[in-house]
């Protein structure tokens, strides 16, 4: 989350150890808060999206994950990210979800919706292989 855009209560932080790069995004825990990344793929299809995250709320936390066209906003896919709770905010984990992407540049948002729960700190996302 060193290069991304955030909104709502989301913001940059580097308090808890174990992240990569300069820091991570925290505060993705109220409706309307999100962090968005640009990811390019050569061919449209279903890909694994690896999310390096942490959650120490004591229960599973959730976020919506949405991929859309960077030019016209057309939504390609959406899924729910479920992040198990760990013992501490310094315990980072990779949670993988399958997502549909369009060819070219995609905007991938991890967003807290009305039905989500808990809190997730987001270090980075990376694109895995096709499914």
PDB file of N, CA and C in Angstrom, residues 22-109:
ATOM      1  N   UNK A  22       7.567   1.142   2.941  1.00  0.00           N
ATOM      2  CA  UNK A  22       7.533   2.292   3.839  1.00  0.00           C
ATOM      3  C   UNK A  22       6.494   2.194   4.938  1.00  0.00           C
ATOM      4  N   UNK A  23       5.455   1.421   4.726  1.00  0.00           N
ATOM      5  CA  UNK A  23       4.370   1.324   5.701  1.00  0.00           C
ATOM      6  C   UNK A  23       3.179   0.606   5.107  1.00  0.00           C
ATOM      7  N   UNK A  24       2.015   0.879   5.642  1.00  0.00           N
ATOM      8  CA  UNK A  24       0.791   0.188   5.246  1.00  0.00           C
ATOM      9  C   UNK A  24      -0.393   1.132   5.400  1.00  0.00           C
ATOM     10  N   UNK A  25      -1.542   0.693   4.927  1.00  0.00           N
ATOM     11  CA  UNK A  25      -2.771   1.466   5.075  1.00  0.00           C
ATOM     12  C   UNK A  25      -3.574   0.887   6.228  1.00  0.00           C
ATOM     13  N   UNK A  26      -3.999   1.760   7.113  1.00  0.00           N
ATOM     14  CA  UNK A  26      -4.830   1.393   8.254  1.00  0.00           C
ATOM     15  C   UNK A  26      -6.140   2.184   8.166  1.00  0.00           C
ATOM     16  N   UNK A  27      -7.085   1.886   9.024  1.00  0.00           N
ATOM     17  CA  UNK A  27      -8.336   2.641   9.042  1.00  0.00           C
ATOM     18  C   UNK A  27      -9.339   2.251   7.986  1.00  0.00           C
ATOM     19  N   UNK A  28      -9.135   1.097   7.341  1.00  0.00           N
ATOM     20  CA  UNK A  28     -10.133   0.611   6.378  1.00  0.00           C
ATOM     21  C   UNK A  28     -11.159  -0.169   7.197  1.00  0.00           C
ATOM     22  N   UNK A  29     -11.912   0.586   8.016  1.00  0.00           N
ATOM     23  CA  UNK A  29     -12.796  -0.054   8.984  1.00  0.00           C
ATOM     24  C   UNK A  29     -14.099   0.697   9.225  1.00  0.00           C
ATOM     25  N   UNK A  30     -14.439   1.607   8.327  1.00  0.00           N
ATOM     26  CA  UNK A  30     -15.728   2.287   8.389  1.00  0.00           C
ATOM     27  C   UNK A  30     -16.323   2.316   6.988  1.00  0.00           C
ATOM     28  N   UNK A  31     -17.652   2.282   6.867  1.00  0.00           N
ATOM     29  CA  UNK A  31     -18.264   2.312   5.546  1.00  0.00           C
ATOM     30  C   UNK A  31     -17.762   3.509   4.734  1.00  0.00           C
ATOM     31  N   UNK A  32     -17.361   3.219   3.502  1.00  0.00           N
ATOM     32  CA  UNK A  32     -16.854   4.244   2.608  1.00  0.00           C
ATOM     33  C   UNK A  32     -15.343   4.367   2.598  1.00  0.00           C
ATOM     34  N   UNK A  33     -14.660   3.705   3.534  1.00  0.00           N
ATOM     35  CA  UNK A  33     -13.196   3.756   3.522  1.00  0.00           C
ATOM     36  C   UNK A  33     -12.658   2.673   2.591  1.00  0.00           C
ATOM     37  N   UNK A  34     -11.515   2.979   1.928  1.00  0.00           N
ATOM     38  CA  UNK A  34     -10.954   2.026   0.978  1.00  0.00           C
ATOM     39  C   UNK A  34      -9.513   2.381   0.657  1.00  0.00           C
ATOM     40  N   UNK A  35      -8.849   1.426   0.043  1.00  0.00           N
ATOM     41  CA  UNK A  35      -7.543   1.651  -0.579  1.00  0.00           C
ATOM     42  C   UNK A  35      -7.620   1.047  -1.975  1.00  0.00           C
ATOM     43  N   UNK A  36      -7.086   1.763  -2.971  1.00  0.00           N
ATOM     44  CA  UNK A  36      -7.186   1.343  -4.368  1.00  0.00           C
ATOM     45  C   UNK A  36      -5.801   1.295  -4.998  1.00  0.00           C
ATOM     46  N   UNK A  37      -5.559   0.239  -5.766  1.00  0.00           N
ATOM     47  CA  UNK A  37      -4.293   0.019  -6.454  1.00  0.00           C
ATOM     48  C   UNK A  37      -4.556  -0.124  -7.948  1.00  0.00           C
ATOM     49  N   UNK A  38      -3.576   0.209  -8.762  1.00  0.00           N
ATOM     50  CA  UNK A  38      -3.642  -0.038 -10.204  1.00  0.00           C
ATOM     51  C   UNK A  38      -2.849  -1.309 -10.501  1.00  0.00           C
ATOM     52  N   UNK A  39      -3.481  -2.235 -11.210  1.00  0.00           N
ATOM     53  CA  UNK A  39      -2.839  -3.491 -11.591  1.00  0.00           C
ATOM     54  C   UNK A  39      -3.109  -3.730 -13.075  1.00  0.00           C
ATOM     55  N   UNK A  40      -2.052  -4.002 -13.828  1.00  0.00           N
ATOM     56  CA  UNK A  40      -2.186  -4.246 -15.266  1.00  0.00           C
ATOM     57  C   UNK A  40      -2.034  -5.736 -15.559  1.00  0.00           C
ATOM     58  N   UNK A  41      -2.882  -6.240 -16.443  1.00  0.00           N
ATOM     59  CA  UNK A  41      -2.764  -7.617 -16.913  1.00  0.00           C
ATOM     60  C   UNK A  41      -2.795  -7.598 -18.449  1.00  0.00           C
ATOM     61  N   UNK A  42      -2.058  -8.526 -19.056  1.00  0.00           N
ATOM     62  CA  UNK A  42      -2.004  -8.590 -20.514  1.00  0.00           C
ATOM     63  C   UNK A  42      -3.279  -9.158 -21.120  1.00  0.00           C
ATOM     64  N   UNK A  43      -3.885 -10.105 -20.417  1.00  0.00           N
ATOM     65  CA  UNK A  43      -5.032 -10.832 -20.953  1.00  0.00           C
ATOM     66  C   UNK A  43      -6.154 -10.844 -19.921  1.00  0.00           C
ATOM     67  N   UNK A  44      -7.373 -10.576 -20.355  1.00  0.00           N
ATOM     68  CA  UNK A  44      -8.525 -10.634 -19.455  1.00  0.00           C
ATOM     69  C   UNK A  44      -8.672 -12.054 -18.919  1.00  0.00           C
ATOM     70  N   UNK A  45      -9.114 -12.170 -17.681  1.00  0.00           N
ATOM     71  CA  UNK A  45      -9.325 -13.486 -17.104  1.00  0.00           C
ATOM     72  C   UNK A  45      -9.424 -13.433 -15.597  1.00  0.00           C
ATOM     73  N   UNK A  46      -9.460 -14.613 -15.024  1.00  0.00           N
ATOM     74  CA  UNK A  46      -9.565 -14.759 -13.569  1.00  0.00           C
ATOM     75  C   UNK A  46      -8.161 -15.003 -13.024  1.00  0.00           C
ATOM     76  N   UNK A  47      -7.757 -14.171 -12.079  1.00  0.00           N
ATOM     77  CA  UNK A  47      -6.421 -14.232 -11.493  1.00  0.00           C
ATOM     78  C   UNK A  47      -6.523 -14.334  -9.975  1.00  0.00           C
ATOM     79  N   UNK A  48      -5.464 -14.844  -9.383  1.00  0.00           N
ATOM     80  CA  UNK A  48      -5.344 -14.813  -7.927  1.00  0.00           C
ATOM     81  C   UNK A  48      -4.786 -13.454  -7.519  1.00  0.00           C
ATOM     82  N   UNK A  49      -5.375 -12.862  -6.523  1.00  0.00           N
ATOM     83  CA  UNK A  49      -4.897 -11.611  -5.958  1.00  0.00           C
ATOM     84  C   UNK A  49      -4.446 -11.917  -4.535  1.00  0.00           C
ATOM     85  N   UNK A  50      -3.142 -11.774  -4.290  1.00  0.00           N
ATOM     86  CA  UNK A  50      -2.576 -12.028  -2.964  1.00  0.00           C
ATOM     87  C   UNK A  50      -2.585 -10.727  -2.177  1.00  0.00           C
ATOM     88  N   UNK A  51      -3.236 -10.741  -1.028  1.00  0.00           N
ATOM     89  CA  UNK A  51      -3.360  -9.556  -0.185  1.00  0.00           C
ATOM     90  C   UNK A  51      -2.546  -9.766   1.089  1.00  0.00           C
ATOM     91  N   UNK A  52      -1.518  -8.936   1.294  1.00  0.00           N
ATOM     92  CA  UNK A  52      -0.672  -9.018   2.491  1.00  0.00           C
ATOM     93  C   UNK A  52      -1.286  -8.095   3.537  1.00  0.00           C
ATOM     94  N   UNK A  53      -1.903  -8.691   4.558  1.00  0.00           N
ATOM     95  CA  UNK A  53      -2.762  -7.961   5.493  1.00  0.00           C
ATOM     96  C   UNK A  53      -2.557  -8.453   6.924  1.00  0.00           C
ATOM     97  N   UNK A  54      -3.116  -7.700   7.870  1.00  0.00           N
ATOM     98  CA  UNK A  54      -3.164  -8.153   9.250  1.00  0.00           C
ATOM     99  C   UNK A  54      -4.488  -7.727   9.880  1.00  0.00           C
ATOM    100  N   UNK A  55      -4.892  -8.490  10.879  1.00  0.00           N
ATOM    101  CA  UNK A  55      -6.132  -8.258  11.609  1.00  0.00           C
ATOM    102  C   UNK A  55      -5.939  -8.844  12.997  1.00  0.00           C
ATOM    103  N   UNK A  56      -6.036  -8.030  14.019  1.00  0.00           N
ATOM    104  CA  UNK A  56      -5.915  -8.536  15.391  1.00  0.00           C
ATOM    105  C   UNK A  56      -7.118  -8.103  16.220  1.00  0.00           C
ATOM    106  N   UNK A  57      -8.300  -8.155  15.609  1.00  0.00           N
ATOM    107  CA  UNK A  57      -9.520  -7.732  16.294  1.00  0.00           C
ATOM    108  C   UNK A  57     -10.137  -8.827  17.162  1.00  0.00           C
ATOM    109  N   UNK A  58      -9.651 -10.055  17.010  1.00  0.00           N
ATOM    110  CA  UNK A  58     -10.225 -11.165  17.755  1.00  0.00           C
ATOM    111  C   UNK A  58     -11.298 -11.925  17.003  1.00  0.00           C
ATOM    112  N   UNK A  59     -11.606 -11.489  15.790  1.00  0.00           N
ATOM    113  CA  UNK A  59     -12.574 -12.192  14.936  1.00  0.00           C
ATOM    114  C   UNK A  59     -12.232 -11.931  13.473  1.00  0.00           C
ATOM    115  N   UNK A  60     -12.848 -12.669  12.593  1.00  0.00           N
ATOM    116  CA  UNK A  60     -12.630 -12.483  11.154  1.00  0.00           C
ATOM    117  C   UNK A  60     -13.079 -11.074  10.760  1.00  0.00           C
ATOM    118  N   UNK A  61     -12.255 -10.395   9.979  1.00  0.00           N
ATOM    119  CA  UNK A  61     -12.612  -9.093   9.417  1.00  0.00           C
ATOM    120  C   UNK A  61     -12.808  -9.256   7.924  1.00  0.00           C
ATOM    121  N   UNK A  62     -13.682  -8.438   7.341  1.00  0.00           N
ATOM    122  CA  UNK A  62     -13.995  -8.570   5.923  1.00  0.00           C
ATOM    123  C   UNK A  62     -13.880  -7.233   5.196  1.00  0.00           C
ATOM    124  N   UNK A  63     -13.577  -7.341   3.904  1.00  0.00           N
ATOM    125  CA  UNK A  63     -13.572  -6.199   2.991  1.00  0.00           C
ATOM    126  C   UNK A  63     -14.107  -6.660   1.646  1.00  0.00           C
ATOM    127  N   UNK A  64     -14.699  -5.753   0.894  1.00  0.00           N
ATOM    128  CA  UNK A  64     -15.065  -6.019  -0.490  1.00  0.00           C
ATOM    129  C   UNK A  64     -13.843  -5.766  -1.357  1.00  0.00           C
ATOM    130  N   UNK A  65     -13.623  -6.617  -2.343  1.00  0.00           N
ATOM    131  CA  UNK A  65     -12.547  -6.418  -3.312  1.00  0.00           C
ATOM    132  C   UNK A  65     -13.209  -6.286  -4.678  1.00  0.00           C
ATOM    133  N   UNK A  66     -12.916  -5.177  -5.354  1.00  0.00           N
ATOM    134  CA  UNK A  66     -13.580  -4.868  -6.622  1.00  0.00           C
ATOM    135  C   UNK A  66     -12.528  -4.502  -7.657  1.00  0.00           C
ATOM    136  N   UNK A  67     -12.606  -5.110  -8.847  1.00  0.00           N
ATOM    137  CA  UNK A  67     -11.724  -4.730  -9.962  1.00  0.00           C
ATOM    138  C   UNK A  67     -12.569  -4.030 -11.021  1.00  0.00           C
ATOM    139  N   UNK A  68     -12.031  -2.929 -11.533  1.00  0.00           N
ATOM    140  CA  UNK A  68     -12.769  -2.166 -12.540  1.00  0.00           C
ATOM    141  C   UNK A  68     -11.814  -1.551 -13.557  1.00  0.00           C
ATOM    142  N   UNK A  69     -12.361  -1.177 -14.699  1.00  0.00           N
ATOM    143  CA  UNK A  69     -11.597  -0.539 -15.766  1.00  0.00           C
ATOM    144  C   UNK A  69     -11.140   0.837 -15.291  1.00  0.00           C
ATOM    145  N   UNK A  70      -9.873   1.150 -15.518  1.00  0.00           N
ATOM    146  CA  UNK A  70      -9.331   2.422 -15.038  1.00  0.00           C
ATOM    147  C   UNK A  70      -9.826   3.625 -15.838  1.00  0.00           C
ATOM    148  N   UNK A  71     -10.389   3.386 -17.018  1.00  0.00           N
ATOM    149  CA  UNK A  71     -10.842   4.490 -17.861  1.00  0.00           C
ATOM    150  C   UNK A  71     -12.335   4.753 -17.704  1.00  0.00           C
ATOM    151  N   UNK A  72     -13.147   3.706 -17.871  1.00  0.00           N
ATOM    152  CA  UNK A  72     -14.592   3.926 -17.879  1.00  0.00           C
ATOM    153  C   UNK A  72     -15.304   3.434 -16.616  1.00  0.00           C
ATOM    154  N   UNK A  73     -14.577   2.817 -15.689  1.00  0.00           N
ATOM    155  CA  UNK A  73     -15.174   2.372 -14.427  1.00  0.00           C
ATOM    156  C   UNK A  73     -15.944   1.073 -14.506  1.00  0.00           C
ATOM    157  N   UNK A  74     -15.993   0.439 -15.679  1.00  0.00           N
ATOM    158  CA  UNK A  74     -16.713  -0.833 -15.815  1.00  0.00           C
ATOM    159  C   UNK A  74     -16.160  -1.848 -14.804  1.00  0.00           C
ATOM    160  N   UNK A  75     -17.060  -2.449 -14.034  1.00  0.00           N
ATOM    161  CA  UNK A  75     -16.637  -3.430 -13.032  1.00  0.00           C
ATOM    162  C   UNK A  75     -16.446  -4.794 -13.672  1.00  0.00           C
ATOM    163  N   UNK A  76     -15.258  -5.387 -13.460  1.00  0.00           N
ATOM    164  CA  UNK A  76     -14.959  -6.718 -13.984  1.00  0.00           C
ATOM    165  C   UNK A  76     -15.282  -7.814 -12.988  1.00  0.00           C
ATOM    166  N   UNK A  77     -15.046  -7.556 -11.712  1.00  0.00           N
ATOM    167  CA  UNK A  77     -15.280  -8.597 -10.728  1.00  0.00           C
ATOM    168  C   UNK A  77     -15.346  -8.047  -9.322  1.00  0.00           C
ATOM    169  N   UNK A  78     -15.897  -8.852  -8.429  1.00  0.00           N
ATOM    170  CA  UNK A  78     -15.927  -8.492  -7.011  1.00  0.00           C
ATOM    171  C   UNK A  78     -15.975  -9.773  -6.186  1.00  0.00           C
ATOM    172  N   UNK A  79     -15.436  -9.677  -5.001  1.00  0.00           N
ATOM    173  CA  UNK A  79     -15.437 -10.808  -4.083  1.00  0.00           C
ATOM    174  C   UNK A  79     -15.290 -10.278  -2.670  1.00  0.00           C
ATOM    175  N   UNK A  80     -15.365 -11.146  -1.714  1.00  0.00           N
ATOM    176  CA  UNK A  80     -15.206 -10.779  -0.308  1.00  0.00           C
ATOM    177  C   UNK A  80     -13.862 -11.294   0.183  1.00  0.00           C
ATOM    178  N   UNK A  81     -13.077 -10.416   0.804  1.00  0.00           N
ATOM    179  CA  UNK A  81     -11.821 -10.774   1.449  1.00  0.00           C
ATOM    180  C   UNK A  81     -12.127 -11.047   2.918  1.00  0.00           C
ATOM    181  N   UNK A  82     -11.829 -12.259   3.371  1.00  0.00           N
ATOM    182  CA  UNK A  82     -12.032 -12.635   4.771  1.00  0.00           C
ATOM    183  C   UNK A  82     -10.669 -12.845   5.406  1.00  0.00           C
ATOM    184  N   UNK A  83     -10.345 -12.001   6.393  1.00  0.00           N
ATOM    185  CA  UNK A  83      -9.028 -12.022   7.022  1.00  0.00           C
ATOM    186  C   UNK A  83      -9.161 -12.582   8.438  1.00  0.00           C
ATOM    187  N   UNK A  84      -8.611 -13.776   8.677  1.00  0.00           N
ATOM    188  CA  UNK A  84      -8.663 -14.346  10.029  1.00  0.00           C
ATOM    189  C   UNK A  84      -7.901 -13.451  11.012  1.00  0.00           C
ATOM    190  N   UNK A  85      -8.339 -13.464  12.251  1.00  0.00           N
ATOM    191  CA  UNK A  85      -7.654 -12.688  13.282  1.00  0.00           C
ATOM    192  C   UNK A  85      -6.383 -13.406  13.708  1.00  0.00           C
ATOM    193  N   UNK A  86      -5.353 -12.619  13.976  1.00  0.00           N
ATOM    194  CA  UNK A  86      -4.106 -13.154  14.515  1.00  0.00           C
ATOM    195  C   UNK A  86      -3.928 -12.600  15.931  1.00  0.00           C
ATOM    196  N   UNK A  87      -2.863 -13.002  16.598  1.00  0.00           N
ATOM    197  CA  UNK A  87      -2.648 -12.590  17.982  1.00  0.00           C
ATOM    198  C   UNK A  87      -2.196 -11.146  18.117  1.00  0.00           C
ATOM    199  N   UNK A  88      -1.579 -10.592  17.069  1.00  0.00           N
ATOM    200  CA  UNK A  88      -1.047  -9.235  17.152  1.00  0.00           C
ATOM    201  C   UNK A  88      -1.096  -8.560  15.789  1.00  0.00           C
ATOM    202  N   UNK A  89      -1.116  -7.228  15.783  1.00  0.00           N
ATOM    203  CA  UNK A  89      -1.121  -6.459  14.538  1.00  0.00           C
ATOM    204  C   UNK A  89       0.211  -6.589  13.795  1.00  0.00           C
ATOM    205  N   UNK A  90       1.224  -7.145  14.439  1.00  0.00           N
ATOM    206  CA  UNK A  90       2.520  -7.358  13.792  1.00  0.00           C
ATOM    207  C   UNK A  90       2.600  -8.705  13.083  1.00  0.00           C
ATOM    208  N   UNK A  91       1.524  -9.490  13.144  1.00  0.00           N
ATOM    209  CA  UNK A  91       1.482 -10.792  12.480  1.00  0.00           C
ATOM    210  C   UNK A  91       0.775 -10.632  11.139  1.00  0.00           C
ATOM    211  N   UNK A  92       1.574 -10.489  10.085  1.00  0.00           N
ATOM    212  CA  UNK A  92       1.044 -10.293   8.735  1.00  0.00           C
ATOM    213  C   UNK A  92       0.795 -11.646   8.075  1.00  0.00           C
ATOM    214  N   UNK A  93      -0.192 -11.692   7.208  1.00  0.00           N
ATOM    215  CA  UNK A  93      -0.527 -12.921   6.499  1.00  0.00           C
ATOM    216  C   UNK A  93      -0.931 -12.583   5.071  1.00  0.00           C
ATOM    217  N   UNK A  94      -0.812 -13.565   4.200  1.00  0.00           N
ATOM    218  CA  UNK A  94      -1.258 -13.393   2.825  1.00  0.00           C
ATOM    219  C   UNK A  94      -2.566 -14.147   2.653  1.00  0.00           C
ATOM    220  N   UNK A  95      -3.603 -13.418   2.264  1.00  0.00           N
ATOM    221  CA  UNK A  95      -4.913 -14.006   1.991  1.00  0.00           C
ATOM    222  C   UNK A  95      -5.159 -13.844   0.492  1.00  0.00           C
ATOM    223  N   UNK A  96      -5.459 -14.942  -0.179  1.00  0.00           N
ATOM    224  CA  UNK A  96      -5.624 -14.941  -1.634  1.00  0.00           C
ATOM    225  C   UNK A  96      -7.096 -15.037  -2.002  1.00  0.00           C
ATOM    226  N   UNK A  97      -7.506 -14.198  -2.954  1.00  0.00           N
ATOM    227  CA  UNK A  97      -8.862 -14.263  -3.512  1.00  0.00           C
ATOM    228  C   UNK A  97      -8.745 -14.377  -5.025  1.00  0.00           C
ATOM    229  N   UNK A  98      -9.725 -14.982  -5.656  1.00  0.00           N
ATOM    230  CA  UNK A  98      -9.793 -15.068  -7.113  1.00  0.00           C
ATOM    231  C   UNK A  98     -10.624 -13.896  -7.625  1.00  0.00           C
ATOM    232  N   UNK A  99     -10.076 -13.196  -8.631  1.00  0.00           N
ATOM    233  CA  UNK A  99     -10.728 -11.999  -9.166  1.00  0.00           C
ATOM    234  C   UNK A  99     -10.724 -12.026 -10.681  1.00  0.00           C
ATOM    235  N   UNK A 100     -11.771 -11.468 -11.282  1.00  0.00           N
ATOM    236  CA  UNK A 100     -11.806 -11.266 -12.723  1.00  0.00           C
ATOM    237  C   UNK A 100     -11.188  -9.907 -13.037  1.00  0.00           C
ATOM    238  N   UNK A 101     -10.316  -9.884 -14.066  1.00  0.00           N
ATOM    239  CA  UNK A 101      -9.665  -8.658 -14.511  1.00  0.00           C
ATOM    240  C   UNK A 101      -9.901  -8.489 -15.999  1.00  0.00           C
ATOM    241  N   UNK A 102      -9.928  -7.241 -16.446  1.00  0.00           N
ATOM    242  CA  UNK A 102      -9.969  -6.952 -17.864  1.00  0.00           C
ATOM    243  C   UNK A 102      -8.557  -6.754 -18.380  1.00  0.00           C
ATOM    244  N   UNK A 103      -8.351  -6.916 -19.673  1.00  0.00           N
ATOM    245  CA  UNK A 103      -7.031  -6.687 -20.259  1.00  0.00           C
ATOM    246  C   UNK A 103      -6.656  -5.217 -20.090  1.00  0.00           C
ATOM    247  N   UNK A 104      -5.411  -4.967 -19.708  1.00  0.00           N
ATOM    248  CA  UNK A 104      -4.944  -3.598 -19.525  1.00  0.00           C
ATOM    249  C   UNK A 104      -4.937  -3.194 -18.069  1.00  0.00           C
ATOM    250  N   UNK A 105      -5.099  -1.898 -17.832  1.00  0.00           N
ATOM    251  CA  UNK A 105      -5.053  -1.353 -16.471  1.00  0.00           C
ATOM    252  C   UNK A 105      -6.377  -1.539 -15.750  1.00  0.00           C
ATOM    253  N   UNK A 106      -6.285  -2.084 -14.541  1.00  0.00           N
ATOM    254  CA  UNK A 106      -7.443  -2.291 -13.680  1.00  0.00           C
ATOM    255  C   UNK A 106      -7.232  -1.525 -12.386  1.00  0.00           C
ATOM    256  N   UNK A 107      -8.303  -0.980 -11.836  1.00  0.00           N
ATOM    257  CA  UNK A 107      -8.258  -0.420 -10.490  1.00  0.00           C
ATOM    258  C   UNK A 107      -8.827  -1.469  -9.551  1.00  0.00           C
ATOM    259  N   UNK A 108      -8.068  -1.811  -8.524  1.00  0.00           N
ATOM    260  CA  UNK A 108      -8.502  -2.814  -7.552  1.00  0.00           C
ATOM    261  C   UNK A 108      -8.687  -2.114  -6.219  1.00  0.00           C
ATOM    262  N   UNK A 109      -9.917  -2.109  -5.734  1.00  0.00           N
ATOM    263  CA  UNK A 109     -10.249  -1.448  -4.475  1.00  0.00           C
ATOM    264  C   UNK A 109     -10.529  -2.493  -3.398  1.00  0.00           C
TER     265      UNK A 109
END
